[in-house]
CSV table of C-alpha atoms and ligand atoms in Angstrom, one decimal:
chain,number,residue,atom,x,y,z
A,1,MET,CA,0.0,0.0,0.0
A,2,ASN,CA,2.9,2.3,0.7
A,3,GLU,CA,4.5,1.7,-2.6
A,4,TYR,CA,1.1,2.6,-4.2
A,5,ASP,CA,0.8,5.7,-2.1
A,6,THR,CA,4.3,6.8,-3.2
A,7,GLU,CA,3.0,6.5,-6.8
A,8,LEU,CA,0.1,8.7,-5.9
A,9,ILE,CA,2.4,11.2,-4.2
A,10,ARG,CA,4.7,11.3,-7.3
A,11,SER,CA,1.7,12.0,-9.5
A,12,ILE,CA,0.4,14.8,-7.2
A,13,LEU,CA,3.9,16.4,-7.0
A,14,ALA,CA,4.6,16.0,-10.8
A,15,GLU,CA,1.4,17.8,-11.6
A,16,LYS,CA,2.7,20.8,-9.7
A,17,GLY,CA,6.0,20.8,-11.5
A,18,PHE,CA,8.2,18.9,-9.0
A,19,THR,CA,10.9,16.7,-10.6
A,20,PHE,CA,12.5,13.7,-9.0
A,21,THR,CA,16.1,12.6,-8.3
A,22,ASP,CA,17.4,9.2,-7.3
A,23,SER,CA,20.1,10.8,-5.3
A,24,GLU,CA,19.5,11.9,-1.7
A,25,GLN,CA,22.5,14.2,-2.1
A,26,ASP,CA,20.9,16.2,-4.9
A,27,ALA,CA,17.4,16.5,-3.5
A,28,ASP,CA,16.0,19.8,-2.2
A,29,VAL,CA,13.1,18.0,-0.6
A,30,ILE,CA,13.3,14.5,1.0
A,31,LEU,CA,10.1,12.7,1.8
A,32,LEU,CA,10.0,9.3,3.6
A,33,ASN,CA,6.8,7.4,3.2
A,34,THR,CA,6.5,5.4,6.3
A,35,CYS,CA,4.9,2.3,7.8
A,36,SER,CA,4.2,1.9,11.5
A,37,VAL,CA,2.7,-1.5,11.7
A,38,ARG,CA,5.6,-3.1,13.6
A,39,GLU,CA,8.3,-1.5,15.9
A,40,ASN,CA,11.2,-2.4,13.5
A,41,ALA,CA,9.4,-0.4,10.7
A,42,ASN,CA,9.7,2.7,12.9
A,43,ARG,CA,13.3,1.9,13.8
A,44,LYS,CA,14.3,1.6,10.2
A,45,ILE,CA,13.0,5.1,9.4
A,46,PHE,CA,14.9,6.7,12.3
A,47,GLU,CA,18.1,5.0,11.2
A,48,LEU,CA,17.5,6.2,7.6
A,49,ILE,CA,16.9,9.8,8.6
A,50,HIS,CA,20.2,9.9,10.6
A,51,ARG,CA,22.1,8.2,7.8
A,52,ILE,CA,20.8,10.7,5.1
A,53,ARG,CA,21.5,13.7,7.4
A,54,HIS,CA,25.0,12.4,8.0
A,55,ASP,CA,25.7,11.8,4.3
A,56,ARG,CA,24.5,15.3,3.4
A,57,GLN,CA,27.1,16.8,5.8
A,58,GLY,CA,25.0,19.7,6.8
A,59,VAL,CA,23.6,20.6,3.3
A,60,PRO,CA,20.0,21.7,4.1
A,61,ALA,CA,16.9,20.1,2.6
A,62,ILE,CA,13.2,20.1,3.5
A,63,PHE,CA,12.8,16.9,5.4
A,64,GLY,CA,9.4,15.2,5.7
A,65,ILE,CA,7.8,12.1,7.1
A,66,LEU,CA,4.7,10.9,5.4
A,67,GLY,CA,2.3,8.0,6.0
A,68,CYS,CA,1.5,6.0,9.1
A,69,MET,CA,4.4,7.1,11.3
A,70,ALA,CA,3.2,10.7,10.8
A,71,THR,CA,-0.3,9.9,12.3
A,72,ASN,CA,1.0,7.5,14.9
A,73,LEU,CA,4.0,9.3,16.4
A,74,ARG,CA,2.9,12.9,15.7
A,75,GLU,CA,4.0,14.4,19.0
A,76,GLU,CA,7.3,12.6,19.2
A,77,LEU,CA,8.2,13.5,15.7
A,78,ILE,CA,7.2,17.1,16.0
A,79,SER,CA,9.1,17.6,19.3
A,80,ASP,CA,12.3,15.7,18.5
A,81,PRO,CA,15.1,18.2,18.0
A,82,HIS,CA,17.5,15.6,16.6
A,83,LEU,CA,15.1,14.6,13.8
A,84,ASP,CA,14.4,18.3,13.1
A,85,LEU,CA,11.6,17.6,10.6
A,86,ASP,CA,10.1,20.3,8.4
A,87,LEU,CA,7.0,18.3,7.3
A,88,ILE,CA,4.8,15.7,8.8
A,89,VAL,CA,1.9,14.5,6.6
A,90,GLY,CA,-0.6,11.6,7.2
A,91,PRO,CA,-1.9,9.2,4.6
A,92,ASP,CA,-5.1,11.2,3.8
A,93,SER,CA,-3.4,14.6,3.2
A,94,TYR,CA,-1.2,14.0,0.2
A,95,LYS,CA,-3.2,16.3,-2.1
A,96,LYS,CA,-2.1,19.2,0.1
A,97,LEU,CA,1.6,18.2,-0.2
A,98,PRO,CA,2.6,20.8,-2.8
A,99,ASP,CA,1.3,23.6,-0.6
A,100,LEU,CA,2.7,22.1,2.5
A,101,ILE,CA,6.2,21.8,0.9
A,102,GLN,CA,6.0,25.5,-0.1
A,103,LYS,CA,5.1,26.4,3.5
A,104,ALA,CA,7.7,24.1,4.9
A,105,GLY,CA,10.4,26.3,3.3
A,106,LYS,CA,9.4,29.1,5.8
A,107,GLU,CA,8.0,27.3,8.8
A,108,LYS,CA,7.4,23.7,10.0
A,109,SER,CA,4.3,22.3,8.4
A,110,PHE,CA,2.0,19.4,9.6
A,111,ASP,CA,-1.2,17.7,8.4
A,112,ILE,CA,-2.2,14.5,9.9
A,113,GLN,CA,-6.0,14.8,9.7
A,114,LEU,CA,-7.7,11.5,8.7
A,115,SER,CA,-10.6,11.6,6.3
A,116,ASP,CA,-13.7,9.3,6.1
A,117,THR,CA,-14.0,9.9,2.3
A,118,GLU,CA,-10.6,10.4,0.7
A,119,THR,CA,-9.9,7.6,-1.8
A,120,TYR,CA,-7.6,9.5,-4.3
A,121,GLU,CA,-10.1,8.3,-6.9
A,122,ASP,CA,-9.3,11.3,-9.1
A,123,ILE,CA,-5.5,10.8,-9.0
A,124,TYR,CA,-3.9,8.5,-11.6
A,125,PRO,CA,-0.7,7.2,-9.9
A,126,ASN,CA,2.7,7.9,-11.5
A,127,ARG,CA,3.8,4.3,-11.9
A,128,GLU,CA,7.2,3.0,-12.9
A,129,SER,CA,7.1,0.6,-15.8
A,130,ALA,CA,6.6,-2.9,-14.6
A,131,ALA,CA,4.5,-6.0,-15.3
A,132,ASN,CA,2.2,-5.4,-12.4
A,133,ALA,CA,0.2,-2.3,-11.4
A,134,TRP,CA,-1.2,-1.8,-7.9
A,135,ILE,CA,-4.7,-0.3,-7.6
A,136,ALA,CA,-6.0,0.6,-4.1
A,137,ILE,CA,-9.7,-0.2,-4.2
A,138,MET,CA,-10.3,0.6,-0.6
A,139,ARG,CA,-8.5,2.3,2.2
A,140,GLY,CA,-8.5,2.2,6.0
A,141,CYS,CA,-9.7,-0.5,8.3
A,142,ASN,CA,-12.6,-0.9,10.8
A,143,ASN,CA,-11.5,-4.2,12.3
A,144,PHE,CA,-9.5,-3.0,15.3
A,145,CYS,CA,-7.5,-6.2,15.8
A,146,SER,CA,-6.3,-5.5,19.3
A,147,TYR,CA,-2.6,-5.5,18.3
A,148,CYS,CA,-2.8,-3.4,15.2
A,149,VAL,CA,-2.2,0.3,14.7
A,150,VAL,CA,-3.6,0.6,11.2
A,151,PRO,CA,-7.1,1.6,12.1
A,152,TYR,CA,-5.6,4.6,14.0
A,153,THR,CA,-3.0,5.5,11.4
A,154,ARG,CA,-5.1,5.0,8.2
A,155,GLY,CA,-8.6,5.7,9.5
A,156,ARG,CA,-12.0,4.2,8.5
A,157,GLU,CA,-12.8,2.0,5.6
A,158,ARG,CA,-13.9,3.6,2.4
A,159,SER,CA,-14.1,2.1,-1.1
A,160,ARG,CA,-13.6,3.5,-4.6
A,161,SER,CA,-16.2,3.3,-7.3
A,162,PRO,CA,-16.2,0.1,-9.5
A,163,LYS,CA,-16.4,2.3,-12.6
A,164,GLY,CA,-13.2,4.2,-11.6
A,165,ILE,CA,-11.4,1.0,-10.9
A,166,VAL,CA,-12.5,-0.7,-14.2
A,167,ASN,CA,-11.5,2.5,-16.2
A,168,GLU,CA,-8.2,2.6,-14.5
A,169,THR,CA,-7.6,-1.1,-15.4
A,170,ARG,CA,-8.4,-0.3,-19.1
A,171,LYS,CA,-6.0,2.6,-19.1
A,172,LEU,CA,-3.3,0.4,-17.5
A,173,VAL,CA,-3.8,-2.3,-20.2
A,174,LYS,CA,-3.4,0.4,-22.9
A,175,GLU,CA,-0.1,1.4,-21.3
A,176,GLY,CA,1.1,-2.2,-21.4
A,177,PHE,CA,0.6,-3.4,-17.9
A,178,ALA,CA,-0.2,-7.1,-17.9
A,179,GLN,CA,-1.4,-7.6,-14.3
A,180,VAL,CA,-3.3,-5.6,-11.8
A,181,THR,CA,-3.3,-6.2,-8.1
A,182,LEU,CA,-6.3,-4.9,-6.1
A,183,LEU,CA,-5.1,-3.6,-2.8
A,184,GLY,CA,-6.7,-2.9,0.5
A,185,GLN,CA,-6.1,-3.3,4.2
A,186,ASN,CA,-9.2,-5.6,4.0
A,187,VAL,CA,-9.7,-6.0,0.4
A,188,ASN,CA,-12.8,-8.2,0.7
A,189,SER,CA,-14.6,-5.6,2.9
A,190,TYR,CA,-14.9,-3.7,-0.4
A,191,SER,CA,-18.4,-2.2,-0.7
A,192,TYR,CA,-19.6,0.5,-3.0
A,193,LYS,CA,-23.4,1.0,-3.3
A,194,ASP,CA,-24.6,-2.5,-4.6
A,195,THR,CA,-21.1,-3.7,-5.6
A,196,ARG,CA,-19.4,-6.2,-3.3
A,197,PHE,CA,-15.9,-7.6,-3.6
A,198,PRO,CA,-16.6,-10.7,-5.8
A,199,ASP,CA,-18.6,-8.5,-8.3
A,200,LEU,CA,-15.7,-6.1,-8.5
A,201,VAL,CA,-13.1,-8.8,-9.0
A,202,ARG,CA,-15.2,-10.3,-11.8
A,203,GLN,CA,-15.5,-6.9,-13.5
A,204,VAL,CA,-11.8,-6.3,-13.4
A,205,CYS,CA,-11.0,-9.8,-14.7
A,206,ASP,CA,-13.4,-9.2,-17.6
A,207,VAL,CA,-11.5,-6.1,-18.8
A,208,GLU,CA,-10.2,-7.0,-22.2
A,209,GLY,CA,-6.4,-7.3,-22.5
A,210,VAL,CA,-5.7,-7.7,-18.8
A,211,LYS,CA,-3.7,-10.9,-18.4
A,212,ARG,CA,-3.8,-11.5,-14.7
A,213,VAL,CA,-5.5,-10.2,-11.6
A,214,TRP,CA,-4.6,-10.6,-8.0
A,215,PHE,CA,-5.9,-9.1,-4.7
A,216,THR,CA,-4.4,-8.7,-1.3
A,217,SER,CA,-5.1,-9.0,1.6
A,218,PRO,CA,-8.4,-10.6,2.4
A,219,HIS,CA,-9.7,-11.1,5.9
A,220,PRO,CA,-10.8,-14.7,6.8
A,221,LYS,CA,-14.0,-13.4,8.3
A,222,ASP,CA,-15.3,-12.2,4.8
A,223,VAL,CA,-14.2,-15.0,2.4
A,224,ALA,CA,-17.5,-15.5,0.4
A,225,ASP,CA,-18.2,-18.8,-1.3
A,226,GLU,CA,-18.6,-16.7,-4.5
A,227,LEU,CA,-15.0,-15.5,-4.2
A,228,ILE,CA,-13.7,-19.0,-3.8
A,229,GLU,CA,-15.7,-20.1,-6.9
A,230,LEU,CA,-14.2,-17.2,-8.8
A,231,ILE,CA,-10.6,-18.0,-7.9
A,232,ALA,CA,-11.3,-21.6,-9.0
A,233,ARG,CA,-13.0,-20.7,-12.3
A,234,HIS,CA,-11.7,-17.4,-13.6
A,235,PRO,CA,-8.6,-18.2,-15.7
A,236,LYS,CA,-7.2,-14.7,-15.2
A,237,LEU,CA,-7.5,-14.6,-11.4
A,238,CYS,CA,-4.3,-15.8,-9.6
A,239,LYS,CA,-4.6,-19.1,-7.9
A,240,HIS,CA,-3.1,-17.7,-4.7
A,241,ILE,CA,-4.7,-16.3,-1.6
A,242,HIS,CA,-2.9,-14.6,1.2
A,243,LEU,CA,-5.0,-15.4,4.2
A,244,PRO,CA,-3.7,-14.0,7.5
A,245,LEU,CA,-4.2,-16.5,10.3
A,246,GLN,CA,-2.4,-14.4,13.0
A,247,ALA,CA,-2.8,-17.3,15.6
A,248,GLY,CA,-4.2,-20.8,15.7
A,249,SER,CA,-5.6,-20.8,19.3
A,250,ASN,CA,-9.3,-19.7,19.6
A,251,GLU,CA,-8.5,-17.9,22.9
A,252,VAL,CA,-5.6,-16.0,21.4
A,253,LEU,CA,-7.7,-15.1,18.3
A,254,LYS,CA,-10.4,-13.8,20.6
A,255,LYS,CA,-7.9,-11.6,22.5
A,256,LYS,CA,-6.5,-10.4,19.2
A,257,ASN,CA,-10.1,-9.5,18.2
A,258,ARG,CA,-10.0,-11.7,15.2
A,259,PRO,CA,-13.6,-12.8,14.7
A,260,TYR,CA,-13.1,-16.3,13.5
A,261,THR,CA,-12.1,-19.6,15.0
A,262,LYS,CA,-9.3,-22.1,14.0
A,263,GLU,CA,-12.1,-24.4,12.8
A,264,HIS,CA,-13.7,-21.8,10.6
A,265,TYR,CA,-10.3,-20.8,9.1
A,266,LEU,CA,-9.6,-24.5,8.3
A,267,THR,CA,-13.1,-24.8,6.7
A,268,ILE,CA,-12.2,-21.9,4.4
A,269,VAL,CA,-8.9,-23.6,3.5
A,270,ASP,CA,-10.8,-26.9,2.8
A,271,LYS,CA,-13.2,-25.1,0.6
A,272,LEU,CA,-10.4,-23.3,-1.3
A,273,ARG,CA,-8.5,-26.6,-1.9
A,274,ALA,CA,-11.7,-28.5,-2.9
A,275,ALA,CA,-12.6,-25.8,-5.4
A,276,CYS,CA,-9.0,-25.2,-6.6
A,277,PRO,CA,-6.6,-28.0,-5.7
A,278,GLU,CA,-3.6,-26.1,-7.1
A,279,ILE,CA,-4.2,-22.9,-5.0
A,280,ALA,CA,-1.2,-21.4,-3.2
A,281,ILE,CA,-2.0,-20.3,0.4
A,282,THR,CA,0.2,-17.9,2.3
A,283,THR,CA,-0.3,-16.2,5.7
A,284,ASP,CA,0.8,-13.8,8.4
A,285,ILE,CA,1.4,-15.0,12.0
A,286,ILE,CA,2.2,-13.0,15.1
A,287,VAL,CA,3.9,-15.1,17.8
A,288,GLY,CA,4.2,-14.1,21.5
A,289,PHE,CA,1.0,-12.1,21.8
A,290,PRO,CA,0.5,-11.3,25.5
A,291,THR,CA,-0.4,-14.4,27.6
A,292,GLU,CA,0.1,-16.8,24.7
A,293,THR,CA,1.1,-20.1,26.3
A,294,ASP,CA,3.1,-22.9,24.8
A,295,GLU,CA,-0.2,-24.9,24.6
A,296,GLN,CA,-1.9,-22.1,22.7
A,297,PHE,CA,1.1,-21.8,20.4
A,298,LYS,CA,0.7,-25.5,19.6
A,299,ASP,CA,-2.6,-24.6,17.9
A,300,THR,CA,-0.7,-22.3,15.5
A,301,VAL,CA,1.7,-25.2,14.8
A,302,ASP,CA,-1.3,-27.5,14.3
A,303,VAL,CA,-2.9,-25.1,11.7
A,304,TYR,CA,0.5,-24.9,10.0
A,305,ASN,CA,0.7,-28.7,9.7
A,306,LYS,CA,-2.9,-28.9,8.4
A,307,VAL,CA,-2.6,-26.2,5.8
A,308,GLY,CA,1.1,-26.6,4.7
A,309,TYR,CA,1.5,-23.0,3.6
A,310,ASP,CA,3.3,-22.1,0.5
A,311,SER,CA,4.9,-19.1,2.3
A,312,ALA,CA,4.4,-17.1,5.5
A,313,PHE,CA,5.4,-13.9,7.1
A,314,ILE,CA,6.0,-14.6,10.8
A,315,PHE,CA,6.4,-11.7,13.3
A,316,LYS,CA,7.1,-11.3,16.9
A,317,TYR,CA,4.5,-9.3,18.7
A,318,SER,CA,5.5,-5.7,19.4
A,319,PRO,CA,3.2,-3.4,21.3
A,320,ARG,CA,1.9,-0.5,19.2
A,321,LYS,CA,0.8,2.9,20.7
A,322,LEU,CA,-3.0,3.5,20.9
A,323,THR,CA,-3.9,-0.2,20.5
A,324,LYS,CA,-6.1,-2.1,22.9
A,325,ALA,CA,-3.3,-4.8,23.4
A,326,GLU,CA,-0.8,-2.1,24.4
A,327,ARG,CA,-3.3,-0.5,26.8
A,328,ASP,CA,-4.8,-3.7,28.4
A,329,TYR,CA,-2.1,-6.4,28.3
A,330,LYS,CA,1.5,-6.7,29.5
A,331,ASN,CA,4.0,-7.7,26.8
A,332,ASP,CA,4.7,-10.7,29.0
A,333,VAL,CA,6.0,-13.4,26.6
A,334,PRO,CA,9.8,-13.4,27.0
A,335,GLU,CA,11.8,-12.4,24.0
A,336,LYS,CA,13.6,-15.8,24.2
A,337,VAL,CA,10.3,-17.6,23.9
A,338,LYS,CA,9.2,-15.4,20.9
A,339,THR,CA,12.5,-16.3,19.2
A,340,GLU,CA,12.0,-20.0,19.8
A,341,ARG,CA,8.5,-19.9,18.4
A,342,ILE,CA,9.5,-17.9,15.3
A,343,LEU,CA,12.4,-20.3,14.7
A,344,LEU,CA,10.2,-23.3,15.0
A,345,LEU,CA,7.6,-21.9,12.6
A,346,ASN,CA,10.3,-20.8,10.1
A,347,ASP,CA,11.7,-24.3,10.1
A,348,LEU,CA,8.3,-25.8,9.4
A,349,GLN,CA,7.7,-23.1,6.8
A,350,GLN,CA,10.9,-23.9,4.9
A,351,LYS,CA,9.9,-27.6,4.9
A,352,PHE,CA,6.4,-27.0,3.5
A,353,ALA,CA,7.5,-24.3,1.0
A,354,LEU,CA,10.1,-26.7,-0.4
A,355,GLN,CA,7.6,-29.6,-0.5
A,356,ARG,CA,5.0,-27.5,-2.3
A,357,ASN,CA,7.5,-26.2,-4.8
A,358,GLN,CA,9.1,-29.5,-5.4
A,359,ALA,CA,5.6,-30.9,-6.3
A,360,MET,CA,5.6,-28.6,-9.3
A,361,ILE,CA,8.8,-30.1,-10.8
A,362,GLY,CA,8.2,-31.5,-14.3
A,363,LYS,CA,5.2,-29.2,-14.9
A,364,THR,CA,4.9,-26.8,-17.8
A,365,LEU,CA,3.3,-23.5,-16.9
A,366,GLU,CA,2.9,-20.0,-18.0
A,367,SER,CA,5.2,-17.4,-16.3
A,368,LEU,CA,4.5,-13.7,-16.5
A,369,ILE,CA,7.8,-11.9,-16.9
A,370,ASP,CA,8.4,-9.2,-14.3
A,371,ASN,CA,12.2,-8.9,-14.2
A,372,ILE,CA,14.6,-8.8,-17.1
A,373,ARG,CA,18.3,-8.5,-16.4
A,374,PRO,CA,21.1,-8.9,-18.9
A,375,ASN,CA,21.7,-12.5,-17.9
A,376,ALA,CA,18.6,-13.5,-16.0
A,377,VAL,CA,14.9,-13.5,-16.4
A,378,GLU,CA,12.3,-13.9,-13.7
A,379,GLY,CA,8.5,-14.2,-13.7
A,380,ARG,CA,5.6,-15.5,-11.7
A,381,THR,CA,3.3,-18.4,-12.3
A,382,ILE,CA,-0.5,-17.9,-11.9
A,383,HIS,CA,0.1,-19.1,-8.2
A,384,ASN,CA,2.4,-16.1,-7.7
A,385,LYS,CA,5.3,-18.3,-7.4
A,386,ARG,CA,8.6,-16.8,-8.4
A,387,THR,CA,10.2,-18.5,-11.5
A,388,GLN,CA,13.8,-18.1,-12.5
A,389,ILE,CA,14.1,-18.8,-16.2
A,390,ALA,CA,17.2,-20.0,-17.9
A,391,ALA,CA,17.5,-18.4,-21.3
A,392,LYS,CA,20.2,-17.5,-23.8
A,393,THR,CA,21.3,-13.8,-24.0
A,394,SER,CA,20.0,-13.6,-27.5
A,395,GLU,CA,16.5,-14.7,-26.3
A,396,ILE,CA,16.6,-12.4,-23.3
A,397,GLY,CA,17.1,-9.4,-25.6
A,398,LYS,CA,13.8,-10.1,-27.3
A,399,LEU,CA,11.7,-10.3,-24.1
A,400,ARG,CA,9.4,-7.7,-22.7
A,401,LEU,CA,8.0,-7.1,-19.2
A,402,GLY,CA,4.5,-8.5,-18.9
A,403,GLU,CA,5.0,-11.1,-21.6
A,404,THR,CA,4.0,-14.7,-20.7
A,405,LEU,CA,6.3,-17.6,-21.5
A,406,SER,CA,5.7,-21.2,-21.3
A,407,VAL,CA,8.2,-22.7,-19.0
A,408,LYS,CA,9.1,-26.2,-17.7
A,409,ILE,CA,10.1,-26.5,-14.1
A,410,HIS,CA,13.2,-28.6,-13.5
A,411,ASP,CA,14.2,-27.7,-9.9
A,412,ALA,CA,12.8,-25.9,-6.8
A,413,THR,CA,13.9,-24.1,-3.6
A,414,PRO,CA,11.5,-23.0,-0.9
A,415,HIS,CA,11.3,-19.6,-2.6
A,416,LEU,CA,11.9,-20.2,-6.3
A,417,LEU,CA,11.0,-22.5,-9.2
A,418,LYS,CA,13.9,-23.0,-11.6
A,419,CYS,CA,12.7,-23.3,-15.2
A,420,ARG,CA,13.7,-23.6,-18.8
A,421,LEU,CA,11.8,-22.3,-21.7
A,422,ALA,CA,9.3,-25.0,-22.9
A,423,ASP,CA,9.7,-26.2,-26.5
A,424,SER,CA,7.1,-23.9,-27.9
A,425,HIS,CA,7.4,-21.1,-25.3
A,426,LYS,CA,5.8,-18.0,-26.8
A,427,ASN,CA,2.2,-17.3,-25.7
A,428,PRO,CA,0.0,-14.7,-27.3
B,1,LIG,N1,3.2,-6.8,16.2
B,1,LIG,C1,3.6,-7.8,15.3
B,1,LIG,N2,3.1,-7.9,14.1
B,1,LIG,C2,2.1,-7.1,13.8
B,1,LIG,N3,1.3,-7.1,12.7
B,1,LIG,C3,0.4,-6.1,12.8
B,1,LIG,N4,0.5,-5.5,14.0
B,1,LIG,C4,1.6,-6.2,14.6
B,1,LIG,C5,2.2,-6.0,15.9
B,1,LIG,N5,1.7,-5.1,16.8
B,1,LIG,C6,1.5,-8.0,11.5
B,1,LIG,C7,0.2,-8.8,11.2
B,1,LIG,C8,-0.3,-8.2,10.0
B,1,LIG,C9,1.0,-7.8,9.3
B,1,LIG,C10,0.8,-6.8,8.2
B,1,LIG,O1,1.8,-7.2,10.3
B,1,LIG,O2,0.6,-10.1,11.1
B,1,LIG,O3,-1.1,-9.1,9.2
B,2,LIG,FE1,-4.7,-4.4,11.2
B,2,LIG,FE2,-6.6,-6.2,11.7
B,2,LIG,FE3,-7.1,-4.1,10.1
B,2,LIG,FE4,-5.4,-6.0,9.2
B,2,LIG,S1,-7.6,-6.3,9.7
B,2,LIG,S2,-5.1,-3.8,9.1
B,2,LIG,S3,-4.4,-6.6,11.1
B,2,LIG,S4,-6.7,-4.1,12.3
């Protein structure tokens, strides 16, 4: 979502005549678009600010923090003399950026107001050429998972019109993008007048010329049967769902304010696999939520063993300002226990990821090319699995981003399918 927001910001600034440089040394204005979801995201930004200031050796620039850290840490950011920021702007105020930058030349300038309606519907993001284009179809979150800062930093849920999204997809196809990915904090909470998420996905998939469609991230509480059917049946829709579990224990899920049970989650997985046996399933897990016992953690391991995820992001719980968990619970699971749990899950994850990828050896599939380097080509299968394609330099020279090639998988690692071009590899 932040990458997409940066594309929006680029578009808003370019419209007002700003130009961009890759070098932090040359810039007159330096804006960091930030995430606040976990503690180490904050830490990375503080380190980056100090590094850039050090490298510039006192050469002045207008320095600004945008995004979730701006809303989450406003007071700390404003009052910290070491950071000495000129500009602090939250995720719903980007349209004001050109004015705020002008103002920041004279005095410090802040806007962290959240909006119930801003969707940036009228801004066409300034995207860098790639195979995939992101489209944020909804913003914000109303779920208030007890550990999560997003509802406080990004505000309430709001959805863009289906007409705007479909028109944007058509425009992207004309510009040569092969894939669109529909984005949202809770993508399947999408709701605009009579249009619900499965209707929207169908409309986007039906746009002529779009080769692939994906969406992320859905919430397990809202996975409609109609959506499962669509994943199974629509040839353009990726056979991959990122379905955050967060924890396997029903007591922990309750404390996390995740309104589903382990059993319900596993039922969705069964339905997905029954409808689409090849589907890749990935997840997010937080280990060491306050009071999580070894016994409760075993439920997470149990779900892992039952689902056999293709990949997973596993995080240690970190308390976030403003959240219910930070207010009401002590961060009482020792760091050492969190580390043990993460290592155990990572080991399991490697094993399942390798198994799932090895099961694809020998298959011939289409790979959508999204990275062309002088001596290597990479792409993704319809399951969003990364493929590394061996090809001759003469062949690489003729390839384009967004092209699909027929490839045969001959080897696999947990994160990669190694392929060769199939005999008749060019697809229309
Ligand atoms: N601590 C650790 N991980 C968190 N996430 C969200 N909030 C926290 C937190 N306080 C993780 C969740 C979410 C992902 C984007 O970040 O797993 O799905
Ligand atoms: Fe955070 Fe939960 Fe909303 Fe996801 S659904 S953004 S984890 S509050």
